[in-house]
Amino acid sequence: MLTLLFSMPLVFLVYIPGMIFFLRFLMEYAGVDFYHPFSQLIFKITAPFLKVFNNLHIGNINVAALLNMILLSYVLICVFFMKGFSTEAMAVMFVGNLFFVIWMIMELLIILLIITAVLSWIPSAYRTSVYFMTMLKPLTGVFDRFIPRIGYISLSFLVVFLLMQFIDGTVMPRLLFMLIQRGL
């Protein structure tokens, strides 16, 4: 669990600003409560940066947040690791950056799933639990159509968590190994 977080802490720290933009994207896409304190914090942090792309939206998809997520992490990687490299190396690094952005998104979603699961068992945290469940609804809603509920318990949450853990623990490290072998 959380393979990348514990194996490369510096890389994880580089991607934290990008993950804040992903949270903004996910909150707008899922339509969570705008007036929740967590939403207000994320919106205030990201608002000045989204003006660069004129708050570009396609429907309820915040394209500006996605572009900021990818470009900000790429710029930070270039600043920390890429002093004086050729344009070819920069292009290869951009592809590697996209891979790590996807991996960090998976790590963040696993963390959100764990937080939501823990909060769902605490009666006083019901409002926060519902907030995070709403944020994860685009992910779990896909499986809700195919997996029947058992009373009030939705098994789609568990299926999504196990699927994300499988991809995080087996598929992503193998893809990284293949990218490294091919010259990343």
PDB file of C-alpha atoms in Angstrom:
ATOM      1  CA  MET A   1       0.000   0.000   0.000  1.00  0.00           C
ATOM      2  CA  LEU A   2       1.170   3.501  -0.814  1.00  0.00           C
ATOM      3  CA  THR A   3       4.195   2.089  -2.603  1.00  0.00           C
ATOM      4  CA  LEU A   4       5.399   5.311  -4.131  1.00  0.00           C
ATOM      5  CA  LEU A   5       4.923   7.355  -0.969  1.00  0.00           C
ATOM      6  CA  PHE A   6       7.319   5.243   1.062  1.00  0.00           C
ATOM      7  CA  SER A   7       9.793   4.363  -1.676  1.00  0.00           C
ATOM      8  CA  MET A   8      10.455   7.876  -2.971  1.00  0.00           C
ATOM      9  CA  PRO A   9       9.472  10.592  -0.469  1.00  0.00           C
ATOM     10  CA  LEU A  10      11.165  13.414  -2.442  1.00  0.00           C
ATOM     11  CA  VAL A  11       9.189  12.565  -5.566  1.00  0.00           C
ATOM     12  CA  PHE A  12       5.999  12.493  -3.485  1.00  0.00           C
ATOM     13  CA  LEU A  13       6.754  15.963  -2.106  1.00  0.00           C
ATOM     14  CA  VAL A  14       7.274  17.290  -5.629  1.00  0.00           C
ATOM     15  CA  TYR A  15       3.807  16.056  -6.600  1.00  0.00           C
ATOM     16  CA  ILE A  16       1.887  17.487  -3.616  1.00  0.00           C
ATOM     17  CA  PRO A  17       1.045  20.790  -5.391  1.00  0.00           C
ATOM     18  CA  GLY A  18      -0.246  18.831  -8.377  1.00  0.00           C
ATOM     19  CA  MET A  19      -2.418  16.720  -6.131  1.00  0.00           C
ATOM     20  CA  ILE A  20      -4.025  19.847  -4.715  1.00  0.00           C
ATOM     21  CA  PHE A  21      -5.089  20.721  -8.261  1.00  0.00           C
ATOM     22  CA  PHE A  22      -6.394  17.177  -8.713  1.00  0.00           C
ATOM     23  CA  LEU A  23      -8.494  17.603  -5.576  1.00  0.00           C
ATOM     24  CA  ARG A  24      -9.917  20.798  -7.087  1.00  0.00           C
ATOM     25  CA  PHE A  25     -10.726  18.918 -10.285  1.00  0.00           C
ATOM     26  CA  LEU A  26     -12.309  16.024  -8.378  1.00  0.00           C
ATOM     27  CA  MET A  27     -14.376  18.320  -6.163  1.00  0.00           C
ATOM     28  CA  GLU A  28     -15.793  20.207  -9.132  1.00  0.00           C
ATOM     29  CA  TYR A  29     -16.386  17.030 -11.129  1.00  0.00           C
ATOM     30  CA  ALA A  30     -18.203  15.297  -8.258  1.00  0.00           C
ATOM     31  CA  GLY A  31     -20.121  18.433  -7.318  1.00  0.00           C
ATOM     32  CA  VAL A  32     -19.269  18.431  -3.623  1.00  0.00           C
ATOM     33  CA  ASP A  33     -20.489  21.097  -1.211  1.00  0.00           C
ATOM     34  CA  PHE A  34     -18.727  24.322  -2.210  1.00  0.00           C
ATOM     35  CA  TYR A  35     -19.218  25.818   1.257  1.00  0.00           C
ATOM     36  CA  HIS A  36     -17.512  22.991   3.137  1.00  0.00           C
ATOM     37  CA  PRO A  37     -14.345  24.329   4.852  1.00  0.00           C
ATOM     38  CA  PHE A  38     -12.111  21.831   3.019  1.00  0.00           C
ATOM     39  CA  SER A  39     -13.563  22.928  -0.336  1.00  0.00           C
ATOM     40  CA  GLN A  40     -13.049  26.568   0.537  1.00  0.00           C
ATOM     41  CA  LEU A  41      -9.401  25.899   1.417  1.00  0.00           C
ATOM     42  CA  ILE A  42      -8.672  24.073  -1.836  1.00  0.00           C
ATOM     43  CA  PHE A  43     -10.523  26.664  -3.909  1.00  0.00           C
ATOM     44  CA  LYS A  44      -8.655  29.568  -2.296  1.00  0.00           C
ATOM     45  CA  ILE A  45      -5.262  27.895  -2.767  1.00  0.00           C
ATOM     46  CA  THR A  46      -5.812  27.046  -6.423  1.00  0.00           C
ATOM     47  CA  ALA A  47      -7.789  30.085  -7.627  1.00  0.00           C
ATOM     48  CA  PRO A  48      -4.800  32.320  -8.514  1.00  0.00           C
ATOM     49  CA  PHE A  49      -3.123  29.573 -10.539  1.00  0.00           C
ATOM     50  CA  LEU A  50      -6.245  28.700 -12.509  1.00  0.00           C
ATOM     51  CA  LYS A  51      -6.445  32.253 -13.822  1.00  0.00           C
ATOM     52  CA  VAL A  52      -3.440  31.433 -16.025  1.00  0.00           C
ATOM     53  CA  PHE A  53      -5.688  29.204 -18.138  1.00  0.00           C
ATOM     54  CA  ASN A  54      -8.751  31.475 -17.709  1.00  0.00           C
ATOM     55  CA  ASN A  55     -10.521  28.838 -15.564  1.00  0.00           C
ATOM     56  CA  LEU A  56     -10.989  26.673 -18.661  1.00  0.00           C
ATOM     57  CA  HIS A  57     -13.958  24.305 -18.230  1.00  0.00           C
ATOM     58  CA  ILE A  58     -15.567  21.737 -20.496  1.00  0.00           C
ATOM     59  CA  GLY A  59     -18.878  20.935 -18.851  1.00  0.00           C
ATOM     60  CA  ASN A  60     -18.083  20.082 -15.253  1.00  0.00           C
ATOM     61  CA  ILE A  61     -14.481  19.129 -16.112  1.00  0.00           C
ATOM     62  CA  ASN A  62     -11.994  21.728 -14.921  1.00  0.00           C
ATOM     63  CA  VAL A  63      -9.365  21.521 -17.658  1.00  0.00           C
ATOM     64  CA  ALA A  64      -7.349  24.355 -16.100  1.00  0.00           C
ATOM     65  CA  ALA A  65      -6.862  22.324 -12.902  1.00  0.00           C
ATOM     66  CA  LEU A  66      -5.711  19.280 -14.882  1.00  0.00           C
ATOM     67  CA  LEU A  67      -3.254  21.358 -16.926  1.00  0.00           C
ATOM     68  CA  ASN A  68      -1.904  23.001 -13.790  1.00  0.00           C
ATOM     69  CA  MET A  69      -1.528  19.592 -12.156  1.00  0.00           C
ATOM     70  CA  ILE A  70       0.557  18.215 -15.020  1.00  0.00           C
ATOM     71  CA  LEU A  71       2.593  21.327 -15.793  1.00  0.00           C
ATOM     72  CA  LEU A  72       3.349  22.289 -12.195  1.00  0.00           C
ATOM     73  CA  SER A  73       4.707  18.851 -11.357  1.00  0.00           C
ATOM     74  CA  TYR A  74       6.739  18.862 -14.591  1.00  0.00           C
ATOM     75  CA  VAL A  75       8.237  22.266 -13.787  1.00  0.00           C
ATOM     76  CA  LEU A  76       9.117  21.167 -10.248  1.00  0.00           C
ATOM     77  CA  ILE A  77      10.737  17.982 -11.571  1.00  0.00           C
ATOM     78  CA  CYS A  78      12.748  20.053 -14.057  1.00  0.00           C
ATOM     79  CA  VAL A  79      13.851  22.470 -11.342  1.00  0.00           C
ATOM     80  CA  PHE A  80      14.946  19.738  -8.943  1.00  0.00           C
ATOM     81  CA  PHE A  81      16.357  17.117 -11.299  1.00  0.00           C
ATOM     82  CA  MET A  82      16.944  18.485 -14.801  1.00  0.00           C
ATOM     83  CA  LYS A  83      19.636  21.144 -14.873  1.00  0.00           C
ATOM     84  CA  GLY A  84      21.289  21.387 -18.287  1.00  0.00           C
ATOM     85  CA  PHE A  85      19.662  18.452 -20.079  1.00  0.00           C
ATOM     86  CA  SER A  86      18.806  18.296 -23.775  1.00  0.00           C
ATOM     87  CA  THR A  87      15.345  18.767 -25.221  1.00  0.00           C
ATOM     88  CA  GLU A  88      15.127  15.030 -25.900  1.00  0.00           C
ATOM     89  CA  ALA A  89      15.743  14.300 -22.226  1.00  0.00           C
ATOM     90  CA  MET A  90      13.107  16.874 -21.328  1.00  0.00           C
ATOM     91  CA  ALA A  91      10.571  15.126 -23.607  1.00  0.00           C
ATOM     92  CA  VAL A  92      11.341  11.748 -22.036  1.00  0.00           C
ATOM     93  CA  MET A  93      11.012  13.346 -18.621  1.00  0.00           C
ATOM     94  CA  PHE A  94       7.594  14.730 -19.600  1.00  0.00           C
ATOM     95  CA  VAL A  95       6.362  11.217 -20.411  1.00  0.00           C
ATOM     96  CA  GLY A  96       7.779   9.974 -17.124  1.00  0.00           C
ATOM     97  CA  ASN A  97       6.080  12.864 -15.355  1.00  0.00           C
ATOM     98  CA  LEU A  98       2.695  11.862 -16.815  1.00  0.00           C
ATOM     99  CA  PHE A  99       3.261   8.338 -15.504  1.00  0.00           C
ATOM    100  CA  PHE A 100       4.088   9.610 -12.016  1.00  0.00           C
ATOM    101  CA  VAL A 101       1.114  12.000 -12.048  1.00  0.00           C
ATOM    102  CA  ILE A 102      -1.194   9.057 -12.763  1.00  0.00           C
ATOM    103  CA  TRP A 103       0.483   7.060 -10.000  1.00  0.00           C
ATOM    104  CA  MET A 104       0.140   9.942  -7.548  1.00  0.00           C
ATOM    105  CA  ILE A 105      -3.539  10.284  -8.433  1.00  0.00           C
ATOM    106  CA  MET A 106      -3.990   6.620  -7.567  1.00  0.00           C
ATOM    107  CA  GLU A 107      -2.134   7.112  -4.281  1.00  0.00           C
ATOM    108  CA  LEU A 108      -4.334  10.085  -3.428  1.00  0.00           C
ATOM    109  CA  LEU A 109      -7.499   8.166  -4.259  1.00  0.00           C
ATOM    110  CA  ILE A 110      -6.375   5.286  -2.010  1.00  0.00           C
ATOM    111  CA  ILE A 111      -5.751   7.756   0.812  1.00  0.00           C
ATOM    112  CA  LEU A 112      -9.216   9.294   0.264  1.00  0.00           C
ATOM    113  CA  LEU A 113     -10.790   5.827   0.277  1.00  0.00           C
ATOM    114  CA  ILE A 114      -9.098   4.984   3.589  1.00  0.00           C
ATOM    115  CA  ILE A 115     -10.112   8.307   5.163  1.00  0.00           C
ATOM    116  CA  THR A 116     -13.690   7.824   4.008  1.00  0.00           C
ATOM    117  CA  ALA A 117     -13.826   4.269   5.345  1.00  0.00           C
ATOM    118  CA  VAL A 118     -12.523   5.335   8.761  1.00  0.00           C
ATOM    119  CA  LEU A 119     -14.818   8.366   8.971  1.00  0.00           C
ATOM    120  CA  SER A 120     -17.866   6.299   8.050  1.00  0.00           C
ATOM    121  CA  TRP A 121     -17.522   4.418  11.348  1.00  0.00           C
ATOM    122  CA  ILE A 122     -17.373   7.591  13.479  1.00  0.00           C
ATOM    123  CA  PRO A 123     -20.888   8.906  14.160  1.00  0.00           C
ATOM    124  CA  SER A 124     -19.755  12.464  14.923  1.00  0.00           C
ATOM    125  CA  ALA A 125     -17.920  12.697  11.586  1.00  0.00           C
ATOM    126  CA  TYR A 126     -20.980  11.910   9.481  1.00  0.00           C
ATOM    127  CA  ARG A 127     -20.986  15.218   7.592  1.00  0.00           C
ATOM    128  CA  THR A 128     -17.302  14.915   6.677  1.00  0.00           C
ATOM    129  CA  SER A 129     -17.779  11.282   5.711  1.00  0.00           C
ATOM    130  CA  VAL A 130     -20.616  12.202   3.349  1.00  0.00           C
ATOM    131  CA  TYR A 131     -18.427  14.951   1.883  1.00  0.00           C
ATOM    132  CA  PHE A 132     -15.657  12.478   1.009  1.00  0.00           C
ATOM    133  CA  MET A 133     -18.162   9.879  -0.231  1.00  0.00           C
ATOM    134  CA  THR A 134     -19.574  12.489  -2.587  1.00  0.00           C
ATOM    135  CA  MET A 135     -16.067  13.287  -3.779  1.00  0.00           C
ATOM    136  CA  LEU A 136     -15.427   9.600  -4.533  1.00  0.00           C
ATOM    137  CA  LYS A 137     -18.847   9.005  -6.130  1.00  0.00           C
ATOM    138  CA  PRO A 138     -17.539   9.276  -9.732  1.00  0.00           C
ATOM    139  CA  LEU A 139     -15.171   6.407  -8.934  1.00  0.00           C
ATOM    140  CA  THR A 140     -17.499   4.189  -6.901  1.00  0.00           C
ATOM    141  CA  GLY A 141     -20.623   5.040  -8.895  1.00  0.00           C
ATOM    142  CA  VAL A 142     -19.376   3.037 -11.864  1.00  0.00           C
ATOM    143  CA  PHE A 143     -19.413  -0.143  -9.787  1.00  0.00           C
ATOM    144  CA  ASP A 144     -22.687   0.715  -8.014  1.00  0.00           C
ATOM    145  CA  ARG A 145     -24.540  -0.079 -11.230  1.00  0.00           C
ATOM    146  CA  PHE A 146     -23.165  -3.625 -11.380  1.00  0.00           C
ATOM    147  CA  ILE A 147     -22.700  -4.656  -7.742  1.00  0.00           C
ATOM    148  CA  PRO A 148     -25.875  -4.955  -5.681  1.00  0.00           C
ATOM    149  CA  ARG A 149     -26.087  -3.452  -2.205  1.00  0.00           C
ATOM    150  CA  ILE A 150     -26.377  -5.635   0.867  1.00  0.00           C
ATOM    151  CA  GLY A 151     -28.842  -3.691   2.971  1.00  0.00           C
ATOM    152  CA  TYR A 152     -27.254  -0.274   3.476  1.00  0.00           C
ATOM    153  CA  ILE A 153     -23.759  -1.516   2.678  1.00  0.00           C
ATOM    154  CA  SER A 154     -22.320  -0.782  -0.739  1.00  0.00           C
ATOM    155  CA  LEU A 155     -19.697  -3.285  -1.823  1.00  0.00           C
ATOM    156  CA  SER A 156     -18.554  -1.045  -4.669  1.00  0.00           C
ATOM    157  CA  PHE A 157     -16.392   0.897  -2.207  1.00  0.00           C
ATOM    158  CA  LEU A 158     -14.540  -2.296  -1.269  1.00  0.00           C
ATOM    159  CA  VAL A 159     -14.196  -3.372  -4.905  1.00  0.00           C
ATOM    160  CA  VAL A 160     -12.741   0.016  -5.874  1.00  0.00           C
ATOM    161  CA  PHE A 161     -10.315  -0.104  -2.948  1.00  0.00           C
ATOM    162  CA  LEU A 162      -9.104  -3.623  -3.802  1.00  0.00           C
ATOM    163  CA  LEU A 163      -8.802  -2.756  -7.492  1.00  0.00           C
ATOM    164  CA  MET A 164      -6.807   0.397  -6.724  1.00  0.00           C
ATOM    165  CA  GLN A 165      -4.550  -1.567  -4.353  1.00  0.00           C
ATOM    166  CA  PHE A 166      -3.941  -4.187  -7.036  1.00  0.00           C
ATOM    167  CA  ILE A 167      -3.087  -1.594  -9.668  1.00  0.00           C
ATOM    168  CA  ASP A 168      -0.931   0.362  -7.199  1.00  0.00           C
ATOM    169  CA  GLY A 169       0.973  -2.680  -5.974  1.00  0.00           C
ATOM    170  CA  THR A 170       1.456  -4.708  -9.139  1.00  0.00           C
ATOM    171  CA  VAL A 171       0.621  -2.911 -12.370  1.00  0.00           C
ATOM    172  CA  MET A 172       2.228   0.476 -11.723  1.00  0.00           C
ATOM    173  CA  PRO A 173       5.624  -0.857 -10.534  1.00  0.00           C
ATOM    174  CA  ARG A 174       5.787  -3.143 -13.583  1.00  0.00           C
ATOM    175  CA  LEU A 175       4.979  -0.245 -15.900  1.00  0.00           C
ATOM    176  CA  LEU A 176       7.674   1.828 -14.214  1.00  0.00           C
ATOM    177  CA  PHE A 177      10.160  -0.997 -14.683  1.00  0.00           C
ATOM    178  CA  MET A 178       9.242  -1.240 -18.386  1.00  0.00           C
ATOM    179  CA  LEU A 179       9.651   2.544 -18.805  1.00  0.00           C
ATOM    180  CA  ILE A 180      13.063   2.430 -17.138  1.00  0.00           C
ATOM    181  CA  GLN A 181      14.171  -0.434 -19.379  1.00  0.00           C
ATOM    182  CA  ARG A 182      13.141   1.488 -22.478  1.00  0.00           C
ATOM    183  CA  GLY A 183      15.163   4.529 -21.595  1.00  0.00           C
ATOM    184  CA  LEU A 184      13.285   6.671 -19.128  1.00  0.00           C
TER     185      LEU A 184
END
